[in-house]
């Protein structure tokens, strides 16, 4: 959901119960299987809708001392788009304690990579969220495998220019 530059290298931590702990901060990643009109977030688990209110994020986000900017890692998929829309709602309501921006990592691995990038840029433009695109090179022959190599490149790109006041 977001990487934080506060405690060193970002590491991949398995999500549990919709919560992801990264560098000692509790960050939210809702397991969303279905989204209704215009990315209104309606998570579904075991076939039953779970109510979601963007305001559920206000307390956890405002409890992060010293954060001046939230960076959204935007893949263009459902989860990151819901987070993008949710953060825009909270920003527009004046509920966020910090500015927001979004970054899309262009791996170039998919034949649709340029279209994903355009989709992310257009989404941010419509919501008035500053957009960054970072292109990375992934070695398809990496011993760790393509997914691990892509994840490593993505995390490195996401955190490369982050400062201690960003999350």
GROMACS .gro file of C-alpha atoms in nm:
model
  167
    1UNK     CA    1   0.000   0.000   0.000
    2UNK     CA    2   0.269   0.244   0.090
    3UNK     CA    3   0.632   0.212   0.170
    4UNK     CA    4   0.784   0.410   0.450
    5UNK     CA    5   1.139   0.538   0.449
    6UNK     CA    6   1.163   0.558   0.828
    7UNK     CA    7   1.325   0.227   0.914
    8UNK     CA    8   1.553   0.118   0.636
    9UNK     CA    9   1.472  -0.110   0.348
   10UNK     CA   10   1.113  -0.191   0.268
   11UNK     CA   11   1.035  -0.558   0.298
   12UNK     CA   12   0.746  -0.769   0.181
   13UNK     CA   13   0.527  -0.876   0.473
   14UNK     CA   14   0.227  -1.103   0.420
   15UNK     CA   15  -0.108  -0.934   0.476
   16UNK     CA   16  -0.331  -1.068   0.752
   17UNK     CA   17  -0.686  -0.961   0.828
   18UNK     CA   18  -0.662  -0.667   0.591
   19UNK     CA   19  -0.373  -0.518   0.786
   20UNK     CA   20  -0.016  -0.503   0.665
   21UNK     CA   21   0.265  -0.415   0.900
   22UNK     CA   22   0.557  -0.252   0.723
   23UNK     CA   23   0.850  -0.097   0.911
   24UNK     CA   24   0.650  -0.097   1.234
   25UNK     CA   25   0.360   0.103   1.093
   26UNK     CA   26   0.017  -0.046   1.044
   27UNK     CA   27  -0.094   0.013   0.688
   28UNK     CA   28  -0.420  -0.093   0.533
   29UNK     CA   29  -0.470  -0.317   0.234
   30UNK     CA   30  -0.827  -0.430   0.191
   31UNK     CA   31  -0.879  -0.761   0.017
   32UNK     CA   32  -1.117  -0.629  -0.244
   33UNK     CA   33  -1.278  -0.869  -0.483
   34UNK     CA   34  -1.548  -0.642  -0.623
   35UNK     CA   35  -1.582  -0.269  -0.667
   36UNK     CA   36  -1.910  -0.101  -0.756
   37UNK     CA   37  -1.975   0.223  -0.945
   38UNK     CA   38  -1.670   0.450  -0.991
   39UNK     CA   39  -1.446   0.255  -0.756
   40UNK     CA   40  -1.677   0.286  -0.457
   41UNK     CA   41  -1.496   0.037  -0.235
   42UNK     CA   42  -1.716  -0.257  -0.137
   43UNK     CA   43  -1.490  -0.538  -0.013
   44UNK     CA   44  -1.633  -0.889  -0.034
   45UNK     CA   45  -1.508  -1.183   0.172
   46UNK     CA   46  -1.660  -1.526   0.162
   47UNK     CA   47  -1.933  -1.387  -0.064
   48UNK     CA   48  -2.053  -1.134   0.195
   49UNK     CA   49  -2.007  -0.758   0.152
   50UNK     CA   50  -1.796  -0.586   0.418
   51UNK     CA   51  -1.892  -0.224   0.475
   52UNK     CA   52  -1.606   0.014   0.405
   53UNK     CA   53  -1.596   0.378   0.502
   54UNK     CA   54  -1.299   0.588   0.388
   55UNK     CA   55  -1.314   0.755   0.728
   56UNK     CA   56  -1.197   0.426   0.881
   57UNK     CA   57  -0.850   0.530   0.762
   58UNK     CA   58  -0.850   0.875   0.922
   59UNK     CA   59  -0.739   0.773   1.271
   60UNK     CA   60  -0.454   0.542   1.162
   61UNK     CA   61  -0.329   0.799   0.910
   62UNK     CA   62  -0.347   1.092   1.150
   63UNK     CA   63  -0.163   0.893   1.417
   64UNK     CA   64   0.153   0.883   1.204
   65UNK     CA   65   0.359   1.166   1.352
   66UNK     CA   66   0.569   1.379   1.123
   67UNK     CA   67   0.427   1.254   0.793
   68UNK     CA   68   0.392   1.537   0.540
   69UNK     CA   69   0.322   1.329   0.230
   70UNK     CA   70   0.154   0.995   0.164
   71UNK     CA   71   0.281   0.819  -0.148
   72UNK     CA   72   0.041   0.576  -0.313
   73UNK     CA   73   0.198   0.289  -0.505
   74UNK     CA   74  -0.041   0.281  -0.801
   75UNK     CA   75  -0.042  -0.034  -1.013
   76UNK     CA   76  -0.374   0.051  -1.176
   77UNK     CA   77  -0.540  -0.260  -1.036
   78UNK     CA   78  -0.852  -0.257  -0.822
   79UNK     CA   79  -0.679  -0.240  -0.481
   80UNK     CA   80  -0.455   0.055  -0.565
   81UNK     CA   81  -0.734   0.238  -0.749
   82UNK     CA   82  -0.963   0.204  -0.447
   83UNK     CA   83  -0.685   0.338  -0.226
   84UNK     CA   84  -0.629   0.627  -0.470
   85UNK     CA   85  -0.999   0.718  -0.469
   86UNK     CA   86  -1.022   0.680  -0.092
   87UNK     CA   87  -0.725   0.909  -0.033
   88UNK     CA   88  -0.875   1.164  -0.276
   89UNK     CA   89  -1.202   1.156  -0.082
   90UNK     CA   90  -1.021   1.209   0.249
   91UNK     CA   91  -0.811   1.489   0.096
   92UNK     CA   92  -1.122   1.661  -0.040
   93UNK     CA   93  -1.292   1.636   0.301
   94UNK     CA   94  -0.985   1.788   0.468
   95UNK     CA   95  -0.934   1.473   0.674
   96UNK     CA   96  -0.577   1.395   0.569
   97UNK     CA   97  -0.291   1.538   0.775
   98UNK     CA   98  -0.058   1.539   0.474
   99UNK     CA   99  -0.041   1.580   0.097
  100UNK     CA  100  -0.069   1.283  -0.135
  101UNK     CA  101   0.092   1.175  -0.458
  102UNK     CA  102   0.095   0.853  -0.658
  103UNK     CA  103   0.375   0.666  -0.828
  104UNK     CA  104   0.340   0.402  -1.096
  105UNK     CA  105   0.628   0.166  -1.155
  106UNK     CA  106   0.663   0.083  -1.525
  107UNK     CA  107   0.835  -0.256  -1.542
  108UNK     CA  108   0.795  -0.291  -1.916
  109UNK     CA  109   0.723  -0.661  -1.868
  110UNK     CA  110   0.370  -0.662  -2.007
  111UNK     CA  111   0.279  -0.577  -2.365
  112UNK     CA  112   0.017  -0.352  -2.201
  113UNK     CA  113   0.266  -0.168  -1.975
  114UNK     CA  114   0.227   0.162  -2.159
  115UNK     CA  115  -0.153   0.139  -2.142
  116UNK     CA  116  -0.137   0.070  -1.765
  117UNK     CA  117   0.084   0.375  -1.725
  118UNK     CA  118  -0.159   0.593  -1.923
  119UNK     CA  119  -0.450   0.457  -1.718
  120UNK     CA  120  -0.274   0.547  -1.392
  121UNK     CA  121  -0.178   0.893  -1.517
  122UNK     CA  122  -0.534   0.962  -1.635
  123UNK     CA  123  -0.680   0.844  -1.304
  124UNK     CA  124  -0.452   1.076  -1.108
  125UNK     CA  125  -0.523   1.367  -1.341
  126UNK     CA  126  -0.900   1.325  -1.297
  127UNK     CA  127  -0.857   1.325  -0.918
  128UNK     CA  128  -0.603   1.608  -0.906
  129UNK     CA  129  -0.334   1.387  -0.753
  130UNK     CA  130   0.029   1.447  -0.854
  131UNK     CA  131   0.153   1.153  -1.061
  132UNK     CA  132   0.503   1.013  -1.095
  133UNK     CA  133   0.611   0.736  -1.325
  134UNK     CA  134   0.930   0.545  -1.263
  135UNK     CA  135   1.070   0.305  -1.519
  136UNK     CA  136   1.268   0.011  -1.393
  137UNK     CA  137   1.460  -0.266  -1.559
  138UNK     CA  138   1.392  -0.620  -1.442
  139UNK     CA  139   1.624  -0.905  -1.525
  140UNK     CA  140   1.401  -1.191  -1.647
  141UNK     CA  141   1.684  -1.437  -1.573
  142UNK     CA  142   1.719  -1.334  -1.207
  143UNK     CA  143   1.779  -1.641  -0.985
  144UNK     CA  144   1.506  -1.527  -0.745
  145UNK     CA  145   1.252  -1.540  -1.028
  146UNK     CA  146   1.077  -1.276  -1.232
  147UNK     CA  147   0.817  -1.181  -0.967
  148UNK     CA  148   1.080  -1.139  -0.694
  149UNK     CA  149   1.305  -0.939  -0.925
  150UNK     CA  150   1.015  -0.713  -1.025
  151UNK     CA  151   0.915  -0.664  -0.660
  152UNK     CA  152   1.273  -0.577  -0.562
  153UNK     CA  153   1.299  -0.323  -0.847
  154UNK     CA  154   0.958  -0.178  -0.757
  155UNK     CA  155   1.041  -0.132  -0.388
  156UNK     CA  156   1.378   0.021  -0.471
  157UNK     CA  157   1.212   0.268  -0.710
  158UNK     CA  158   0.933   0.351  -0.465
  159UNK     CA  159   1.171   0.436  -0.183
  160UNK     CA  160   1.460   0.591  -0.381
  161UNK     CA  161   1.349   0.951  -0.334
  162UNK     CA  162   1.144   0.918  -0.017
  163UNK     CA  163   1.234   1.132   0.280
  164UNK     CA  164   1.168   1.062   0.651
  165UNK     CA  165   0.851   1.274   0.636
  166UNK     CA  166   0.694   1.056   0.366
  167UNK     CA  167   0.497   0.736   0.396
   0.00000   0.00000   0.00000
